[in-house]
CSV table of C-alpha atoms in Angstrom, one decimal:
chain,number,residue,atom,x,y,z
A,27,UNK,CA,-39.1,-11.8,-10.2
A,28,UNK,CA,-41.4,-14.4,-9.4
A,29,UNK,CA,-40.1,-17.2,-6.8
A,30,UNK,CA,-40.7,-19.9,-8.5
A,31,UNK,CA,-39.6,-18.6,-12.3
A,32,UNK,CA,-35.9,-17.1,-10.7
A,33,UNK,CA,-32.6,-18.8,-11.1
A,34,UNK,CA,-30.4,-17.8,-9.0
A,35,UNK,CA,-27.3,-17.0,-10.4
A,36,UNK,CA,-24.4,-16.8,-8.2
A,37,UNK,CA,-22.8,-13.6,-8.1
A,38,UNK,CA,-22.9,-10.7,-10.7
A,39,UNK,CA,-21.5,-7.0,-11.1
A,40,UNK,CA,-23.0,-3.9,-12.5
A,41,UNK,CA,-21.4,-0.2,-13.3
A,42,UNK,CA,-23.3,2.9,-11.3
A,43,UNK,CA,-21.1,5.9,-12.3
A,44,UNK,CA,-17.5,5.1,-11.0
A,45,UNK,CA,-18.9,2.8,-8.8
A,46,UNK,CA,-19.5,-1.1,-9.1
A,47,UNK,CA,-22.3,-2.8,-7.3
A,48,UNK,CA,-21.5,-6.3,-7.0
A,49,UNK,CA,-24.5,-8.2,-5.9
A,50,UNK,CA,-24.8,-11.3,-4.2
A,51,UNK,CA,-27.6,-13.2,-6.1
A,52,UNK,CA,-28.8,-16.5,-4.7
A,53,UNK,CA,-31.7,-15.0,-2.8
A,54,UNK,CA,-33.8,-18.5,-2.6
A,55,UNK,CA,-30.2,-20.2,-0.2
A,56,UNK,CA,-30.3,-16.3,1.6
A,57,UNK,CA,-27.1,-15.4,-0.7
A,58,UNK,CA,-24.8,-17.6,0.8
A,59,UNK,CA,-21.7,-18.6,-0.6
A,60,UNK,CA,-20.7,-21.7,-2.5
A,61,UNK,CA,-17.5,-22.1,-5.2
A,62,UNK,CA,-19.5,-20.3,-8.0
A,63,UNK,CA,-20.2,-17.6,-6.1
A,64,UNK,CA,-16.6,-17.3,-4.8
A,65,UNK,CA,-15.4,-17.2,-8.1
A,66,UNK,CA,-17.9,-14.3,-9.1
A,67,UNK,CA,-16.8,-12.2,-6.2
A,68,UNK,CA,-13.2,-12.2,-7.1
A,69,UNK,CA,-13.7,-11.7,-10.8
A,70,UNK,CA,-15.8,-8.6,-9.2
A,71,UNK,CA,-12.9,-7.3,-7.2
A,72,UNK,CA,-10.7,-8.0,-10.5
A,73,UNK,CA,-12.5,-5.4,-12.8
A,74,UNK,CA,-12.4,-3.1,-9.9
A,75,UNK,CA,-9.1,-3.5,-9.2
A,76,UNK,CA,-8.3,-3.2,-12.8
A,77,UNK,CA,-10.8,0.1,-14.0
A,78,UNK,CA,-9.0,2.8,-13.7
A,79,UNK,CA,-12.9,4.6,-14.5
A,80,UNK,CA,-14.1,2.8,-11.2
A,81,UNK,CA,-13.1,4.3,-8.2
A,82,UNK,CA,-15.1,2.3,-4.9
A,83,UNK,CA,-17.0,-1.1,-4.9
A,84,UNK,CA,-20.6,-1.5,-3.1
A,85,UNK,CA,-21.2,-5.3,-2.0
A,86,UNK,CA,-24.3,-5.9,-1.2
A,87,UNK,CA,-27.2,-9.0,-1.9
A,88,UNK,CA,-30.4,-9.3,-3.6
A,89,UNK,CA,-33.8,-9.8,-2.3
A,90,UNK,CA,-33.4,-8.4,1.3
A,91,UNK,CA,-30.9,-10.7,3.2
A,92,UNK,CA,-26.8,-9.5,2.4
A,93,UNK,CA,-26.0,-12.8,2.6
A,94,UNK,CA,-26.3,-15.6,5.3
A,95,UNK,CA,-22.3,-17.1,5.0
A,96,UNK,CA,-21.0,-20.2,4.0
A,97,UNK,CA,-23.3,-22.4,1.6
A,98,UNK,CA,-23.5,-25.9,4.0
A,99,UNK,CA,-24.9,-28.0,1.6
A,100,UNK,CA,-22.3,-27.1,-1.0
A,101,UNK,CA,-19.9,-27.5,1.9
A,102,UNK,CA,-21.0,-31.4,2.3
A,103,UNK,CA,-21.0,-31.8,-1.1
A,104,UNK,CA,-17.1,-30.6,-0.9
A,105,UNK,CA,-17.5,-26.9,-2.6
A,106,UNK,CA,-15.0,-24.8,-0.9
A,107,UNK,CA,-16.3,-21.5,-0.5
A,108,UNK,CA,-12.4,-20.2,0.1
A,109,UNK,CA,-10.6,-19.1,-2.9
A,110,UNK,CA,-6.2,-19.5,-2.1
A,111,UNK,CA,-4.8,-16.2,-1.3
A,112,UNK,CA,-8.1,-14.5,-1.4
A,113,UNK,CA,-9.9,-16.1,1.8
A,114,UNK,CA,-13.4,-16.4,2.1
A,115,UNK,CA,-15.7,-15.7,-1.0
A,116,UNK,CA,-12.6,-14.3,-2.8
A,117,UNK,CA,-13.0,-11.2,-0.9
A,118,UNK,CA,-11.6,-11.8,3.3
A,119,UNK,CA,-8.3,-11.9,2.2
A,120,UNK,CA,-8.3,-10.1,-0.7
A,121,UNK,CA,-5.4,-7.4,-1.4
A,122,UNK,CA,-7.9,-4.3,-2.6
A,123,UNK,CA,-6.1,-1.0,-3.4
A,124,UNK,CA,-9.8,0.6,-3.7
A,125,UNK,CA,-12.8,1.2,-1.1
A,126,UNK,CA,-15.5,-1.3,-0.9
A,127,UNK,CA,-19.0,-0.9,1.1
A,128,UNK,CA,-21.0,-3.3,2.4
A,129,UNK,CA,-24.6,-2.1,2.2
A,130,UNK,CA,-26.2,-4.9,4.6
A,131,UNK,CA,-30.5,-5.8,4.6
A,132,UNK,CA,-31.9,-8.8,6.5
A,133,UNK,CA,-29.2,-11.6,7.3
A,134,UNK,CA,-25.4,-11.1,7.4
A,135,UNK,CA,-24.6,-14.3,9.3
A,136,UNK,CA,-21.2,-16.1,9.4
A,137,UNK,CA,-19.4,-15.6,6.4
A,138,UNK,CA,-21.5,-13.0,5.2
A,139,UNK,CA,-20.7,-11.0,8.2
A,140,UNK,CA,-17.1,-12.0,7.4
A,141,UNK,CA,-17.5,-10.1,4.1
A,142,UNK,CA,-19.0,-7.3,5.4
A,143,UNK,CA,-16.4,-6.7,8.2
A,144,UNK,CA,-13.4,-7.1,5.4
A,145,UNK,CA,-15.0,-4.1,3.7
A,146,UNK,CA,-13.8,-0.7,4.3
A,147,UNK,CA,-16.9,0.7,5.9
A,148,UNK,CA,-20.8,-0.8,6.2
A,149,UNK,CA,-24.3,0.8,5.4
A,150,UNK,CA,-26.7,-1.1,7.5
A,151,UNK,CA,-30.7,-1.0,7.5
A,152,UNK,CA,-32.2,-0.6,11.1
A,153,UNK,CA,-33.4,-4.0,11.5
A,154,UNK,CA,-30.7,-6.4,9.7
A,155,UNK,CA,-29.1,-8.8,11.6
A,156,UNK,CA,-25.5,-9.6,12.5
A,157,UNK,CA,-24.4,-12.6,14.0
A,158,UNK,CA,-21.5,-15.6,13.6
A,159,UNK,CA,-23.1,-18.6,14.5
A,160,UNK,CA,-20.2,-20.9,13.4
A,161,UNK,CA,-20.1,-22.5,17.4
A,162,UNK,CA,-23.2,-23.7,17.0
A,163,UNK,CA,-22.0,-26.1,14.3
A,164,UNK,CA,-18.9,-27.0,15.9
A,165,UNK,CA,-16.9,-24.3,14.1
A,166,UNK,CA,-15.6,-20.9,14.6
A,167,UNK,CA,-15.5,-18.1,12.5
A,168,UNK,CA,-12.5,-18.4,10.6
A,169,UNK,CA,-13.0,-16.2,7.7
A,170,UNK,CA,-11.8,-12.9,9.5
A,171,UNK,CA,-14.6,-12.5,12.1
A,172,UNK,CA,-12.6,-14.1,14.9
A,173,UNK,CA,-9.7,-12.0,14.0
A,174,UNK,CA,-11.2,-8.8,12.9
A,175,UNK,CA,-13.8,-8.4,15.1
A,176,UNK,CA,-12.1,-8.4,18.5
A,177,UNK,CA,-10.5,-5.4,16.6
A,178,UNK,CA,-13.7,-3.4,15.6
A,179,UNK,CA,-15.7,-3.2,19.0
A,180,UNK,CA,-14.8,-4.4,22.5
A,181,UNK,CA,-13.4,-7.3,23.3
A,182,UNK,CA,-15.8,-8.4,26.0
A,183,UNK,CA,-18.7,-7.6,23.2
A,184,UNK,CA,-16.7,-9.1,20.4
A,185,UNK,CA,-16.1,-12.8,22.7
A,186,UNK,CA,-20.2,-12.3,23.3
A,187,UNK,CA,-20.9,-12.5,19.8
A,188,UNK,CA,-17.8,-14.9,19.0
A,189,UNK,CA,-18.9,-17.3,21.8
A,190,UNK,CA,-22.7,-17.5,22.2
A,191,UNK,CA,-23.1,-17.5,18.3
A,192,UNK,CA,-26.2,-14.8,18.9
A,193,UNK,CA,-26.6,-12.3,16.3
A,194,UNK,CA,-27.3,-8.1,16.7
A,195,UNK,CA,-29.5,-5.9,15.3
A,196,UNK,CA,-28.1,-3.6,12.7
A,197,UNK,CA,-29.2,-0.6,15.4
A,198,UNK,CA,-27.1,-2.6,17.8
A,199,UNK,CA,-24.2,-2.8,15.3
A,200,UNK,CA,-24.2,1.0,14.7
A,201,UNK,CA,-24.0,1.7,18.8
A,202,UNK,CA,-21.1,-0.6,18.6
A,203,UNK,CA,-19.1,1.4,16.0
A,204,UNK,CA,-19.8,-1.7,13.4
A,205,UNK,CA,-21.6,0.8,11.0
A,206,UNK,CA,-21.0,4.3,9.2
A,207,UNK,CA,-24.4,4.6,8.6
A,208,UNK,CA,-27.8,2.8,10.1
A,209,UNK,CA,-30.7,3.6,8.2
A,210,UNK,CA,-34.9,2.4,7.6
A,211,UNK,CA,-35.0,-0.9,5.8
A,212,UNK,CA,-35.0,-0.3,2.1
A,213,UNK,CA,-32.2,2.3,2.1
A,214,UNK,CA,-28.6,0.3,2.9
A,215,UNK,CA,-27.7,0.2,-0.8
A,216,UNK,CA,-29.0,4.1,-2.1
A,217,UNK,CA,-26.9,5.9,1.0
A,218,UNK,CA,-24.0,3.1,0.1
A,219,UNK,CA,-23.9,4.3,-3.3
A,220,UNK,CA,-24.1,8.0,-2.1
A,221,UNK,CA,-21.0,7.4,0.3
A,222,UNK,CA,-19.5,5.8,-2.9
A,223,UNK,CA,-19.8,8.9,-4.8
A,224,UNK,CA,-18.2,11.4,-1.9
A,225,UNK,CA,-15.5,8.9,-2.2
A,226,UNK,CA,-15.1,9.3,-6.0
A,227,UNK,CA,-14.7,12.7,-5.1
A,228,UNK,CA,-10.9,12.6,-4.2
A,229,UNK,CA,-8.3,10.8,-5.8
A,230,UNK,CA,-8.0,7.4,-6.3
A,231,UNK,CA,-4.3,7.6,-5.2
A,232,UNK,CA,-4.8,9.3,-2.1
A,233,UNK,CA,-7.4,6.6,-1.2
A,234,UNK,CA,-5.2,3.4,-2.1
A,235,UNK,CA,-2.7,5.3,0.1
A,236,UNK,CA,-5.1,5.6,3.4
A,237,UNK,CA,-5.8,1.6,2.8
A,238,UNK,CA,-1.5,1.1,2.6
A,239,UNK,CA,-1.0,2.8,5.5
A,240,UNK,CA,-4.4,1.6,7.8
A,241,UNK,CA,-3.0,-2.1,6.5
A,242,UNK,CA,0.2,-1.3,7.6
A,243,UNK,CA,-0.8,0.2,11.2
A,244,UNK,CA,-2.9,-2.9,12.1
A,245,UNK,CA,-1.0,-4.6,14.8
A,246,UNK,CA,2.6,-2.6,14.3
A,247,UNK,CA,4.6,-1.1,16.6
A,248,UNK,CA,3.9,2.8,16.4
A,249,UNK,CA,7.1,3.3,15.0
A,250,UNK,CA,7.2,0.7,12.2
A,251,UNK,CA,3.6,2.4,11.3
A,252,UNK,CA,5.2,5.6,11.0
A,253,UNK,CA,8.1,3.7,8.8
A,254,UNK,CA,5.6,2.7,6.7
A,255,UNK,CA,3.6,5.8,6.1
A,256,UNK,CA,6.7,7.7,5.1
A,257,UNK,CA,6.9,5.1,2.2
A,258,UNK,CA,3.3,5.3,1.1
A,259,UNK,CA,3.6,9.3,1.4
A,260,UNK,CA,7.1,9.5,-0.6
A,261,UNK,CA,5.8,7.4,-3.3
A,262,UNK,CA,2.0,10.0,-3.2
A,263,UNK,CA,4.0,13.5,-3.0
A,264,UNK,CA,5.6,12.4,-6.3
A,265,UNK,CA,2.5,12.3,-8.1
A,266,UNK,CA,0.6,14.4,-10.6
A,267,UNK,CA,-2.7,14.0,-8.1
A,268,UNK,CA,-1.0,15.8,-5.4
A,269,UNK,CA,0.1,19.0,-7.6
A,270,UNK,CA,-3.5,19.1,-8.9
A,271,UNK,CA,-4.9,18.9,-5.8
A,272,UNK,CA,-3.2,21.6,-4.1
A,273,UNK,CA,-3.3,23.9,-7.5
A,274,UNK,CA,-6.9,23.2,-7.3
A,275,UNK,CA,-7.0,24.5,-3.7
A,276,UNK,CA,-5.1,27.7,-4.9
A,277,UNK,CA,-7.0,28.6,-7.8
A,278,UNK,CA,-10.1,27.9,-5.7
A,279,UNK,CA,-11.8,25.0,-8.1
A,280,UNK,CA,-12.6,21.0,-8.4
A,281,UNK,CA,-9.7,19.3,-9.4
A,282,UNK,CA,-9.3,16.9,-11.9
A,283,UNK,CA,-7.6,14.1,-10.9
A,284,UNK,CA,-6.2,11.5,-13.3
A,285,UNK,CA,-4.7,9.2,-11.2
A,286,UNK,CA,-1.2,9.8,-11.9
């Protein structure tokens, strides 16, 4: 759409298959975040959360930047881009029993990094960029990327990025284990929404059990992690999914899951 015809318009969702493509859309401020959008995002996560038909999310922003973080003029105007319970954009805190992608072009700075490292795995182009710059305005990262990235790559390479505020390429990002897949510019959001459909695949109950238990593990003691796992697997072996699945296996054909 012409530039100067567009209104941007926050934050919106759209169905592909089992998948929902939630989209970032306010490409004239690079997609950053202000209350509106915030608000969008977690109605997003709501109606996947709540569509049983829906089976993984893809987050991703329009126009060619994922999104460039926290919305500053919004900020000095006292928007909050934090939703309570939910963290930043309604998504870095959010309690999410299904998969969600990031599929990352141009700019993920700050807080859109932030949402892009509280996703379950990331689709970056070649040549998009990853960066917290929050020291440079007298801040830190405090929507997760302080906390979760320490946790992703090393911790020398993490403090790098934490403390000089410089951003890496999204071929840098994929060395550094920050990406499942790294591909030409143009192409994050198609091989997102192909990863989405492998995960469709399987059943949705085995998949909100590998999120309980990788939630669980992070930062326990082994054995508490263990602890935990037998709950999650106790409450799976008892469902219709797991008969199906190994029926399918023995009669040798797709099984059809109904998430029960």
């Amino acid at each position: 759409m012409p530039g100067s015809d567009r209104k941007d318009v926050g934050a919106h969702p759209r169905r592909a298959g089992t998948t929902l493509l939630i989209t970032i859309d306010r490409p004239r401020a690079r997609n950053s975040v202000n209350a509106e959008v915030a608000a969008l995002l977690a109605s997003a996560l709501d109606e996947l959360e709540a569509d049983p038909e829906l089976r993984a999310g893809v987050l991703t922003g329009a126009e060619g930047d994922f999104s460039a973080g926290m919305d500053l003029k919004a900020a000095l105007r006292g928007e909050s881009p934090d939703i309570p319970g939910r963290g930043f954009g309604g998504v870095t805190e959010a309690d999410r029993t299904k998969p969600l992608i990031a599929a990352v072009e141009g700019w993920a700075m700050g807080g859109g990094f932030e949402l892009a490292l509280a996703c379950d795995l990331i689709v970056t182009a070649e040549d998009a960029h990853f960066g917290l710059p929050e020291v440079k305005r007298g801040l830190i990262a405090a929507g997760g990327g302080a906390i979760r990235l320490p946790r992703r790559i090393p911790y020398h390479l993490a403090m790098e990025m934490l403390l000089t505020g410089e951003p890496v390429s999204g071929d840098r990002a994929g060395e550094l284990g920050l990406a499942n897949r790294v591909v030409p510019a143009g192409q994050a959001l198609p091989e997102a929404l192909l990863l989405a459909e492998r995960l469709a695949a399987n059943t949705p109950l085995a998949l909100a059990a590998v999120k309980a238990v990788a939630r669980a593990a992070d930062g326990a003691a082994e054995a508490d992690a263990f602890a935990a796992q037998r709950t999650v697997m106790s409450e799976l072996m008892a469902t219709a999914d797991v008969r199906e699945g190994m029926t399918a296996f023995a009669e040798r054909r797709a099984p059809r899951w109904t998430g029960k």
